XYZ file of C-alpha atoms in Angstrom:
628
model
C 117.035 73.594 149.400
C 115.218 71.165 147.738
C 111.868 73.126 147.816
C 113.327 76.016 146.441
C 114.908 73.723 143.520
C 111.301 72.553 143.039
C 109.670 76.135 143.555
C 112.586 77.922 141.499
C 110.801 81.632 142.048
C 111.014 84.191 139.578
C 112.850 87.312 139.650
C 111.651 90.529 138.211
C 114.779 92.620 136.449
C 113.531 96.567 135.745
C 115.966 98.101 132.888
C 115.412 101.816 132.216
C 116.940 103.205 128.116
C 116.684 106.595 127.577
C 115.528 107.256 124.013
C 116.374 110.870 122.553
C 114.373 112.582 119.869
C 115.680 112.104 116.227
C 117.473 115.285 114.548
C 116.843 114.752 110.649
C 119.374 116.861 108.693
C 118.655 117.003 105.249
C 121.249 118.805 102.990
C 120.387 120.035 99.252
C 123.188 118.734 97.357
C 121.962 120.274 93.904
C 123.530 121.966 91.300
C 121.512 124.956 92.598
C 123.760 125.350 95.787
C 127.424 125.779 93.887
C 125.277 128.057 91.206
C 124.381 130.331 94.162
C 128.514 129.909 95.189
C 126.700 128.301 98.713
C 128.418 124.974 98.636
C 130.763 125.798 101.291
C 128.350 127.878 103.620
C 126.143 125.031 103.234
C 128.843 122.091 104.481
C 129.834 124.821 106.955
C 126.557 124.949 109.090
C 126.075 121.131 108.584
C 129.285 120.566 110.328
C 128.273 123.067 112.771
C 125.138 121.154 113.317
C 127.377 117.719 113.714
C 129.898 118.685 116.175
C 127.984 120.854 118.518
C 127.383 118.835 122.237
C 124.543 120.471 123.050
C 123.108 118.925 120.043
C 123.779 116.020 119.965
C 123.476 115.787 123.845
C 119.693 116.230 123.657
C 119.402 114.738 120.079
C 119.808 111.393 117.969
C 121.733 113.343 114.844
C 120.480 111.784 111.524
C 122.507 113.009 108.229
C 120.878 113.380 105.192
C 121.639 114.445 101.467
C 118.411 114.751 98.655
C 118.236 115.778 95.047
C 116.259 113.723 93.472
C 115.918 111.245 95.731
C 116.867 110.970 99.736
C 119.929 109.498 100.612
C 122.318 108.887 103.690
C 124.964 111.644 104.056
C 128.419 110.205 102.788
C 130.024 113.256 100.552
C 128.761 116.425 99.414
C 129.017 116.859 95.825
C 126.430 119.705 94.618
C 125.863 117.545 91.305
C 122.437 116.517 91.418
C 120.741 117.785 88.273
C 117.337 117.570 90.182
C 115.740 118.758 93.304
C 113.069 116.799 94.950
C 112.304 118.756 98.289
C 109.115 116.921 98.880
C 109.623 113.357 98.206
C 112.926 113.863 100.990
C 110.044 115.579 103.485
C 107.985 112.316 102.898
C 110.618 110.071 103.247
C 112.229 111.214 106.010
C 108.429 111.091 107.598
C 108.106 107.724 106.896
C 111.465 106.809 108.475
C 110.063 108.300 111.683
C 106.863 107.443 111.443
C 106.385 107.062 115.742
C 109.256 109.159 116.773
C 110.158 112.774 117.621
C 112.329 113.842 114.881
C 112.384 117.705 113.717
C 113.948 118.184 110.617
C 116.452 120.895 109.486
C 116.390 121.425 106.107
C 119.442 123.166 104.247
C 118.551 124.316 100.882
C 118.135 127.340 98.587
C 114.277 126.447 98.504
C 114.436 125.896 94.329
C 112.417 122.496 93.305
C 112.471 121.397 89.870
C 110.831 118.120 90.397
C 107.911 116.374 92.499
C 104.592 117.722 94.113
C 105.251 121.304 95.839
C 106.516 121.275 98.954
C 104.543 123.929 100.138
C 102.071 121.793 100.618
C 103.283 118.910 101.920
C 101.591 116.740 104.661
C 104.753 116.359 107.585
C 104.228 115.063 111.251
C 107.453 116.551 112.123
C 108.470 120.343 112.793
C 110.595 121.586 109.637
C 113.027 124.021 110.179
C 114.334 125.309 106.902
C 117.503 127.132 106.451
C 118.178 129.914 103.581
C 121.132 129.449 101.449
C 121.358 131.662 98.346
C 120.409 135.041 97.499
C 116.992 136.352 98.541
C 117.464 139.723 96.899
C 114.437 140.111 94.047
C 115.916 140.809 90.835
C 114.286 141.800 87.399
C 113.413 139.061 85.768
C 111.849 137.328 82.890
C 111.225 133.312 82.549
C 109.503 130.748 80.706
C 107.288 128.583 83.141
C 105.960 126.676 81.590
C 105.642 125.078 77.743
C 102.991 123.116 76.911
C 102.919 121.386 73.281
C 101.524 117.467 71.934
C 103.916 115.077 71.267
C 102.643 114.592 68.267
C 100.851 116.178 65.460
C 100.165 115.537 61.311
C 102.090 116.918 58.544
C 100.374 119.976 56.909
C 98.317 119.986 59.930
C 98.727 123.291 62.659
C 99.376 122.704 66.251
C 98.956 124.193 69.560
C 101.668 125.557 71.890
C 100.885 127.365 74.792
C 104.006 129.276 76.943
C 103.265 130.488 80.518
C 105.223 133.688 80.465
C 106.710 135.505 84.110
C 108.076 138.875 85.529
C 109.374 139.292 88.483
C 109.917 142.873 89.462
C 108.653 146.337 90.342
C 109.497 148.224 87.314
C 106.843 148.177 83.669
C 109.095 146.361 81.068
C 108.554 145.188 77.616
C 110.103 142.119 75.837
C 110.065 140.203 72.512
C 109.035 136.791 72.580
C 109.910 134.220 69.375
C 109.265 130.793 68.424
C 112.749 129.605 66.009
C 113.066 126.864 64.253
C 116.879 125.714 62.886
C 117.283 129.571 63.610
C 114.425 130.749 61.710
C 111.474 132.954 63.250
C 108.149 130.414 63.198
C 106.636 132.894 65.524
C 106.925 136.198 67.674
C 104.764 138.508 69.765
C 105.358 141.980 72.096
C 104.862 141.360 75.807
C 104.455 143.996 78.049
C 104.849 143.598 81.944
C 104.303 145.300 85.173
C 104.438 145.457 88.517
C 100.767 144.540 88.967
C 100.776 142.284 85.342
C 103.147 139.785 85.841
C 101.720 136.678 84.124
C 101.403 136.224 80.362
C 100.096 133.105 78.131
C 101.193 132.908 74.417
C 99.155 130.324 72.578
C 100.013 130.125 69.039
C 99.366 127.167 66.759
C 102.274 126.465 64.432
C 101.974 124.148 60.795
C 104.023 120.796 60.364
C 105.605 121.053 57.250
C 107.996 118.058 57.273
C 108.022 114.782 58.593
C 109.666 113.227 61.578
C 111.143 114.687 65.000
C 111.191 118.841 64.686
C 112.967 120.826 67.292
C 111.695 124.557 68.224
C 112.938 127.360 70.610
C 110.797 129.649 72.708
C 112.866 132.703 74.188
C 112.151 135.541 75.570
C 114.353 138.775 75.134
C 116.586 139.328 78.339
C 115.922 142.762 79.972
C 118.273 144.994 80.342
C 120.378 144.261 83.604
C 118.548 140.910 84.060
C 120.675 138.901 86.133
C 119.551 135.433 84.977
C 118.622 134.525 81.184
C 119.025 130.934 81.211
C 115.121 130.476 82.018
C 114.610 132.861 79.599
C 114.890 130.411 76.815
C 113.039 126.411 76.536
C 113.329 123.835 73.704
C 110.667 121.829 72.698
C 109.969 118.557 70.279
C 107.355 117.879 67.793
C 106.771 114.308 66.350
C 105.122 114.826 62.418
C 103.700 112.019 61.343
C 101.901 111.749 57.715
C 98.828 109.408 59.091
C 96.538 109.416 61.525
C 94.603 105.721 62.856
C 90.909 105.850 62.000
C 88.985 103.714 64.560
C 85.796 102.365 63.926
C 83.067 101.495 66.486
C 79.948 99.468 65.764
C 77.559 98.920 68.218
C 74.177 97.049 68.914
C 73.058 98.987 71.837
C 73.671 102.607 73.288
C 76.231 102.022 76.886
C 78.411 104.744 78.463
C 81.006 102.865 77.412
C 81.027 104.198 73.791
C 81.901 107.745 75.120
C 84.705 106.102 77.395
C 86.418 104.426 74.424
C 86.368 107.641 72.170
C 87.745 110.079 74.181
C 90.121 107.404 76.046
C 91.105 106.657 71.882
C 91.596 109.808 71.173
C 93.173 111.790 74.082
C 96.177 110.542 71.577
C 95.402 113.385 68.516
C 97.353 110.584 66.085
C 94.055 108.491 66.583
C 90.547 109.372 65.680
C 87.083 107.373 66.125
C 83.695 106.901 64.473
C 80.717 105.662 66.276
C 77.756 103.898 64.023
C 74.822 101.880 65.167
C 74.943 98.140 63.340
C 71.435 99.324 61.926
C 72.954 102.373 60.368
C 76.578 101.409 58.949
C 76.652 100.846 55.201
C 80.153 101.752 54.746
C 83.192 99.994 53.627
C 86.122 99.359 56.536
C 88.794 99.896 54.042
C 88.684 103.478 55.554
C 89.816 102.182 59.133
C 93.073 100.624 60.585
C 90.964 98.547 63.356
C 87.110 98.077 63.800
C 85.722 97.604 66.924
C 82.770 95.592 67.336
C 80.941 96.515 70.799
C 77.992 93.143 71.905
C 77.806 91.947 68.753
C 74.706 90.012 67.644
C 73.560 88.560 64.041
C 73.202 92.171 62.444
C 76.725 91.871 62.185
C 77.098 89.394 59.725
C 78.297 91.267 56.711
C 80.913 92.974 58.624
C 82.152 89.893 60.224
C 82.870 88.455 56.831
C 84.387 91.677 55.274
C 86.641 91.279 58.228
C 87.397 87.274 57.435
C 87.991 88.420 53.777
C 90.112 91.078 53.855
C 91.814 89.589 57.525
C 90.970 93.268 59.297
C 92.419 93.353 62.716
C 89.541 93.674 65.055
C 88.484 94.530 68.884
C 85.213 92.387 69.932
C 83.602 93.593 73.380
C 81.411 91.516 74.684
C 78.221 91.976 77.316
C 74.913 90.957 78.132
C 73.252 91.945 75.174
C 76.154 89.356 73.325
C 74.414 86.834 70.885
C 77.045 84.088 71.819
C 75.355 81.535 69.653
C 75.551 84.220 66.701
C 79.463 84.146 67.790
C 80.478 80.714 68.408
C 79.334 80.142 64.240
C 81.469 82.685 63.139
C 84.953 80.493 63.687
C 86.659 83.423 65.020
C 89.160 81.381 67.396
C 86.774 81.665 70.527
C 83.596 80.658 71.604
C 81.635 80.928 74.956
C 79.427 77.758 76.732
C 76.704 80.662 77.743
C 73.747 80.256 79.406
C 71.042 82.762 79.995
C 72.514 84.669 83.224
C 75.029 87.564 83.549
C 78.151 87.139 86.151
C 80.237 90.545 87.513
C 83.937 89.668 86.377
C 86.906 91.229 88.484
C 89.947 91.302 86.946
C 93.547 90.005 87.697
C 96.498 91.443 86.242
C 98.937 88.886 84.465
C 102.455 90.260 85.240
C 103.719 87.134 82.183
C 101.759 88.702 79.782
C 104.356 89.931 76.603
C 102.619 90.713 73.520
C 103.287 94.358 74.550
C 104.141 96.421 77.796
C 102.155 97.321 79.962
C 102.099 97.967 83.813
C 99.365 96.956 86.270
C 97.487 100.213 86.709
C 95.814 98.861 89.773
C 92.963 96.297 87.728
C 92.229 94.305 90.972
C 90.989 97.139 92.526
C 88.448 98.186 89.490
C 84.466 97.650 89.497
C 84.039 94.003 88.050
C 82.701 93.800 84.415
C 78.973 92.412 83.231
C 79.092 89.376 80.731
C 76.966 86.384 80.226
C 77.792 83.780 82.433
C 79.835 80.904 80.727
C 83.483 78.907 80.219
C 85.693 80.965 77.447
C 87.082 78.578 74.721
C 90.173 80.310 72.934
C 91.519 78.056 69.806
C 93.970 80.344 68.605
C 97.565 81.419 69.359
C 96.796 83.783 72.682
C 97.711 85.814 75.338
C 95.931 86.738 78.493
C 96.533 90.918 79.677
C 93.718 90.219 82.261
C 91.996 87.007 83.878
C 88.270 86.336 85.514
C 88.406 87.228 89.098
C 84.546 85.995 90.363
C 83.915 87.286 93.897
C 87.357 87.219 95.175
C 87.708 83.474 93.476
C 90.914 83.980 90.782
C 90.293 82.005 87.556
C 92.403 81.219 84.404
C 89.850 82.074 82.216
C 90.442 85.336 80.036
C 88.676 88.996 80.910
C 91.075 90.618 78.489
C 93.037 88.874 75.472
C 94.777 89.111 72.411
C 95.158 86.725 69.297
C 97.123 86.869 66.193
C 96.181 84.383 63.613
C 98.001 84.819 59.809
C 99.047 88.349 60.581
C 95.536 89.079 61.658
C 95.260 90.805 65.097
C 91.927 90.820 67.514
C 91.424 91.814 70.845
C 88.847 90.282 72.767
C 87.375 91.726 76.240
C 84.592 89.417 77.854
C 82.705 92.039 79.820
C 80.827 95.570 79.550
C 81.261 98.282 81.913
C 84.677 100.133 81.029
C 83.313 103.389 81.895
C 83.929 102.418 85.673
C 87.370 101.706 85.501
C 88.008 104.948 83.820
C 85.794 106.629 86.589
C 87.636 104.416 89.399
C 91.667 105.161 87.350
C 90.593 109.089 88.039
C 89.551 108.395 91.370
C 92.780 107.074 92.330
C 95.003 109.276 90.332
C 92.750 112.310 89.915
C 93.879 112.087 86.744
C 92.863 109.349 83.617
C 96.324 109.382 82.128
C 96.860 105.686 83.417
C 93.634 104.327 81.736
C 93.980 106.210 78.564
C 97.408 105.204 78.575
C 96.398 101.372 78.625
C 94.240 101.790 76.085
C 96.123 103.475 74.050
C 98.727 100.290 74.193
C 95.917 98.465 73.715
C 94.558 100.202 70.077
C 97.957 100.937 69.440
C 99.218 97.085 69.195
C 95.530 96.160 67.337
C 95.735 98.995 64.809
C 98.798 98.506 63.215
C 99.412 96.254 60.653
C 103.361 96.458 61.121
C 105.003 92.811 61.792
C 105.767 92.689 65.223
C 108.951 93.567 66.112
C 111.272 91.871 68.478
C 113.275 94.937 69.841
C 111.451 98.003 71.235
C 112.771 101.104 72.811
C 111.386 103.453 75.189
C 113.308 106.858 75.189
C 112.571 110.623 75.527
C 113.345 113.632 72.238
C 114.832 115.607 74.115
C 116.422 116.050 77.588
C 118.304 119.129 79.975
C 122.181 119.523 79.966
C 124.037 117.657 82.403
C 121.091 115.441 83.134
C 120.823 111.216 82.860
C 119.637 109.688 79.645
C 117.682 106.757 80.353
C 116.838 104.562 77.544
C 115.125 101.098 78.048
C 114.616 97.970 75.256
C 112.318 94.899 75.451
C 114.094 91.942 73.256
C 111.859 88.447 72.265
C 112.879 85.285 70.562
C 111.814 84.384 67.759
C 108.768 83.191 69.503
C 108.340 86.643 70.784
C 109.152 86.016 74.769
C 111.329 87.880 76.555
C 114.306 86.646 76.163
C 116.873 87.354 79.100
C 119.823 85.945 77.491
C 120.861 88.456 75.094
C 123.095 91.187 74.872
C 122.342 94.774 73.934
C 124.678 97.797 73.129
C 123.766 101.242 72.204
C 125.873 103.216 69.896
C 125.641 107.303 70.028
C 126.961 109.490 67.786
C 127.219 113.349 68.393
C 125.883 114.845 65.329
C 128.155 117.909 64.929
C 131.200 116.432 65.782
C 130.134 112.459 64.991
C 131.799 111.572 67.872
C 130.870 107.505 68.612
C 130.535 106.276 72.080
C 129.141 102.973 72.919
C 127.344 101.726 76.238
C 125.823 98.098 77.307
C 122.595 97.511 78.420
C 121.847 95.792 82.016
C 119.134 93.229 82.895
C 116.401 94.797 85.079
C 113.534 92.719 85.548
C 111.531 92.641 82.736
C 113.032 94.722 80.432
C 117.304 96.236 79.306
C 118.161 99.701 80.856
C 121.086 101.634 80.344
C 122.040 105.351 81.592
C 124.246 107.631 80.187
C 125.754 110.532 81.903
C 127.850 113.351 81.306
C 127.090 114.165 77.337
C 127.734 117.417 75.440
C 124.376 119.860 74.714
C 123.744 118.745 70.971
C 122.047 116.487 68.183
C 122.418 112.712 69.171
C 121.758 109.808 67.004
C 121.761 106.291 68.272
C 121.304 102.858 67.452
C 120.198 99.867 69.823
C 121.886 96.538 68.285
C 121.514 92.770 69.857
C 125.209 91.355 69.959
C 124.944 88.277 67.381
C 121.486 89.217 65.789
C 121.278 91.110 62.944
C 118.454 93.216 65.018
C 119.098 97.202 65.224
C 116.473 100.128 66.525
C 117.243 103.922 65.670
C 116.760 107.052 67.294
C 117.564 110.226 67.958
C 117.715 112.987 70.739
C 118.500 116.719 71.784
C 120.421 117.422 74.836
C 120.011 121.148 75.291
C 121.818 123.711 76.592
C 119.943 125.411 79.318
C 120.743 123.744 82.915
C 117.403 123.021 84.833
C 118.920 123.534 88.394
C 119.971 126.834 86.941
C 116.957 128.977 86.038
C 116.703 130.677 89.320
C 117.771 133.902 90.419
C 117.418 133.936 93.905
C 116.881 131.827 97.173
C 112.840 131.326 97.928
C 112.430 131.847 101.454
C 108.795 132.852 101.019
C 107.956 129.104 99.976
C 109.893 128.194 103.136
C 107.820 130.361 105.190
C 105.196 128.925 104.656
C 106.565 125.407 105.157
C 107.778 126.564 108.087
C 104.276 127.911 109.426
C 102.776 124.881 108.061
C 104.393 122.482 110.181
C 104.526 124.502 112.993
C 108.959 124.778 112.732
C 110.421 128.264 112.164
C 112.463 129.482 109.038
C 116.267 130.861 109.860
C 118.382 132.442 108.163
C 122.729 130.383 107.267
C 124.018 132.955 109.643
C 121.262 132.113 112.423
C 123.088 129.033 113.696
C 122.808 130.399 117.271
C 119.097 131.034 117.081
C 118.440 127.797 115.481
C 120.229 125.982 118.367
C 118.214 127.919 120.707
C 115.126 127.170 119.382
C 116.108 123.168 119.781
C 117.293 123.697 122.486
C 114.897 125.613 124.404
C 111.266 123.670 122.626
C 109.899 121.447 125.262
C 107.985 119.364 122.196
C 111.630 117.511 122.123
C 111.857 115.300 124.889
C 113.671 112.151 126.011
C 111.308 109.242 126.556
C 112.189 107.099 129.026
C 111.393 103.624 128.484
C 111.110 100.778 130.842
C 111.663 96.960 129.800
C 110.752 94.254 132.766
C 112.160 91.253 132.290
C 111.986 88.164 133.779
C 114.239 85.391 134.794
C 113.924 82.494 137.536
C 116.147 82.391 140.455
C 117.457 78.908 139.572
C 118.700 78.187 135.985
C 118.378 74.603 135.169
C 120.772 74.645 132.121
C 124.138 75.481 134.959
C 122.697 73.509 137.188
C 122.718 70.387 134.700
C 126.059 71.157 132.562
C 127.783 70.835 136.427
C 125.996 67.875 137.290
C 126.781 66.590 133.927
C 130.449 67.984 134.589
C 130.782 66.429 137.833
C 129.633 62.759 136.763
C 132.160 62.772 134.253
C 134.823 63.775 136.566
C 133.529 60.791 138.754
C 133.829 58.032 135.426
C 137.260 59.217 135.029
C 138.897 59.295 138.567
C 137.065 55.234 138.675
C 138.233 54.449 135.631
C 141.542 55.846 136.572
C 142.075 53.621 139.163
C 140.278 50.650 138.105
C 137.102 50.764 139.978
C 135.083 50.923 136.880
């Protein structure tokens, strides 16, 4: 006994768990499904899908509800004003990243939102189901509208309308362009059966100032079933100026190229490129000058700038004359020595001046500058900091300072044309660089005092849908300042209706998000409880209903998802046949998985709480009778 106390062998316990494949259901609970009158067919098969044994015998049953988003099924609603059919398929992938899980999806096959399904990238078997009608009916819709945001008064801009028929027969149709009712615009379209596709591009004139509204339409045919896509609303911003840019350069670099058309992919702003030799023109002209490795040819300019306090943009690089510089008083200077350094960059998540997200700056190509320590001696703020080979400084890449109302930007490196290269690379797209710039010339060029409340809203939004409007609030020092309270105030311009909402903390920044408003004019006004600090806007909630422009069911996009992932598209009175096909697919199978565990024959923790038991008992029968 005592050897096997010292010994105390182990003993090997085998456990066997069954683990079934997952069953994703995912459930379209847009406003699509009641439009179609399938709300009730559609919770119908779901609860089919629920209580049938078989089912859920052979599968782990996983409830699911997306229209914009993917969430858990708790209630069916059909409310969602968006429909998101991809992001669910990725999400629900991600969920099950290592797991059988097949997914049924129950929808009418209509996305308004998100990349297309079609051609979405799924590890799992998809099995859509077809609610809604799949009957093709005649008709006409607008696609797509494309217009700027912005454009100049007395100046003509571009629209361009994508323009589609669906049907067999050859039709003709009226298209028009109102504005507060009158005709800005209108052209005969013909379609057929093998012309189905039209583009209108027209180029309208700005005649007054400030947010105009337009209408495109498109004349329903006769015994069209659906004209609510035949019509789309649009906004134009006219403003009376546009921001003249200025670029003066010692040397010829890509980057020139990358900061005019990154500049001016906004139309407001427009830029002029002149060697240092070459410019003998005033800057009274231009709203902010940019002055690209500046040496001693610069000297005049420099002190027009000091006299007339110009906002300004100084780029530095390794043809910099930092000793030419560091004279000039300018509120930095730069210890350099004769050697160039590659700068990274790290994003500064504090930095407030204005707002601007981290477009992924760690990951661009590092700058070229003169190697040296940065010296700022003015009021600053850092955007970006010096990241040298992986080591992150607090020494400024990208800065701002405001000095006496003046404004300058200061970037200590050459080489931007990568990071516009590397922002498309990532995005396939350079909206997110030209973007940041854009903030960036935006905050330098204007000559407005800075104000402490700023809004972020959209013109113009889709009945029924969720108006999101954020605010940024500083002190009086101008840093964010979490402590204050902001209400919006919206009046319905018709029947000047006033309804007022709060504003919530989120990070950074004050959201708020209004639901349920009337199609109409809005006017609104942001207000900080206690300040005398108001913002004013306006907005158009139109009339047209997005989850509403279809006419039918589209079970030829399902198809192919179908085929793509290797599932199988069914039909909502297919339940059988779908069950079969579960059923029936030997892909789905029940891993068995085994768990040893061990455990020694003798556990030491009993074996001491009774010895530890039994000695007491011992104290207190001898104590007991007085043999202790």
């Amino acid at each position: 006994m005592l050897i096997l106390l010292l010994i105390n062998p182990v003993i090997k316990n085998k456990e066997l768990k069954n683990i079934k494949p997952v069953l994703s259901i995912l459930v379209d609970n847009s406003k699509s499904i009641s439009f179609f009158k399938e709300d009730k067919n559609i919770e119908a098969f779901a609860n089919k899908i629920k209580e049938d044994k078989s089912i859920n015998e052979k599968f782990d049953v996983h409830n699911f509800t997306f229209g914009s988003q993917l969430n858990d099924l708790d209630s069916l609603s059909f409310m969602e004003a968006e429909t998101n059919i991809s992001k669910s398929i990725v999400s629900v992938n991600q969920l099950y990243t290592n797991t059988i899980a097949p997914v049924i999806l129950l929808t009418d096959g209509n996305q308004t939102i998100g990349n297309d399904y079609e051609f979405v990238n799924s590890k799992q078997k998809i099995y859509p189901i077809v609610f809604g009608d799949t009957t093709q009916y005649k008709d006409l819709k607008i696609t797509q509208l494309n217009v700027n945001k912005y454009s100049y008064i007395k100046n003509k801009f571009p629209v361009e309308v994508l323009l589609n028929y669906e049907g067999k027969e050859t039709v003709s149709s009226q298209f028009t362009i109102t504005k507060k009712g009158k005709t800005v615009f209108t052209k005969r379209i013909n379609f057929s059966e093998t012309d189905k596709s039209k583009t209108i591009t027209t180029n309208l004139v700005s005649t007054n100032e400030g947010l105009q509204y337009y209408t495109a339409s498109i004349r329903k045919l006769q015994g069209e079933k659906n004209i609510k896509n035949n019509t789309k609303s649009f906004s134009v911003e006219v403003i009376d100026e546009q921001t003249k840019v200025l670029i003066l350069t010692s040397v010829l670099h890509p980057d020139l190229g990358v900061l005019k058309k990154s500049i001016e992919s906004n139309k407001q702003r427009s830029v002029s490129i002149f060697n240092i030799d070459n410019f003998k023109i005033q800057l009274n002209d231009y709203q902010l000058v940019v002055l690209y490795q500046p040496n001693n040819k610069f000297n005049s300019v420099l002190n027009q700038i000091k006299t007339k306090n110009s906002n300004y943009f100084l780029i530095s690089g390794a043809n910099t004359d930092w000793n030419f510089i560091n004279k000039q008083q300018l509120g930095i200077t730069k210890k350099a020595i004769n050697q160039t350094e590659n700068y990274g960059a790290t994003f500064n998540a504090s930095f407030l001046t204005f707002l601007q997200k981290d477009i992924g700056f760690n990951q661009f190509p590092p700058l070229k500058d003169v190697f040296g320590e940065v010296v700022v001696s003015k009021e600053s703020q850092t955007l970006l900091y010096q990241n040298i080979k992986g080591l992150q400084t607090k020494q400024p890449l990208l800065a701002t300072l405001e000095s006496n109302d003046q404004k300058i930007g200061v970037l200590f490196g050459e080489g931007l044309w990568k990071w516009r290269a590397a922002s498309f690379l990532s995005n396939n797209s350079f909206e997110d660089f030209d973007e940041f710039m854009g903030n960036f010339i935006q905050y330098l060029a204007s000559n407005k005092k800075r104000s402490r409340l700023e809004l972020n809203a959209e013109s113009i939004y889709p009945a029924n849908s969720t108006i999101e409007i954020s605010a940024f609030y500083t002190d009086k020092n101008y840093l964010f300042d979490a402590r204050a309270s902001l209400e919006i105030t919206i009046t319905n311009s018709e029947t000047k209706q006033r309804i007022k909402f709060p504003f919530s903390l989120v990070n950074n920044s004050y959201q708020t998000e209004i639901e349920n408003l009337t199609s109409g004019d809005y006017s609104y006004s942001v207000s900080v409880i206690g300040q005398d600090i108001k913002k004013h806007g306006k907005f158009k909630i139109t009339k047209s209903q997005i989850e509403e422009q279809f006419t039918n069911a589209d079970a030829k996009k399902l198809l192919q998802l179908a085929n793509k992932t290797e599932g199988k598209l069914f039909y909502n009175n297919e339940f059988n046949q779908l069950k079969k096909s579960l059923l029936e697919n030997k892909a789905f199978y029940t891993l068995q998985k085994s768990t040893v565990k061990e455990q020694n024959l003798i556990d030491w923790k009993w074996i001491l709480c009774i010895v530890i038991a039994l000695l007491s008992v011992e104290w207190f029968i001898r104590k007991y009778y007085g043999k202790i």
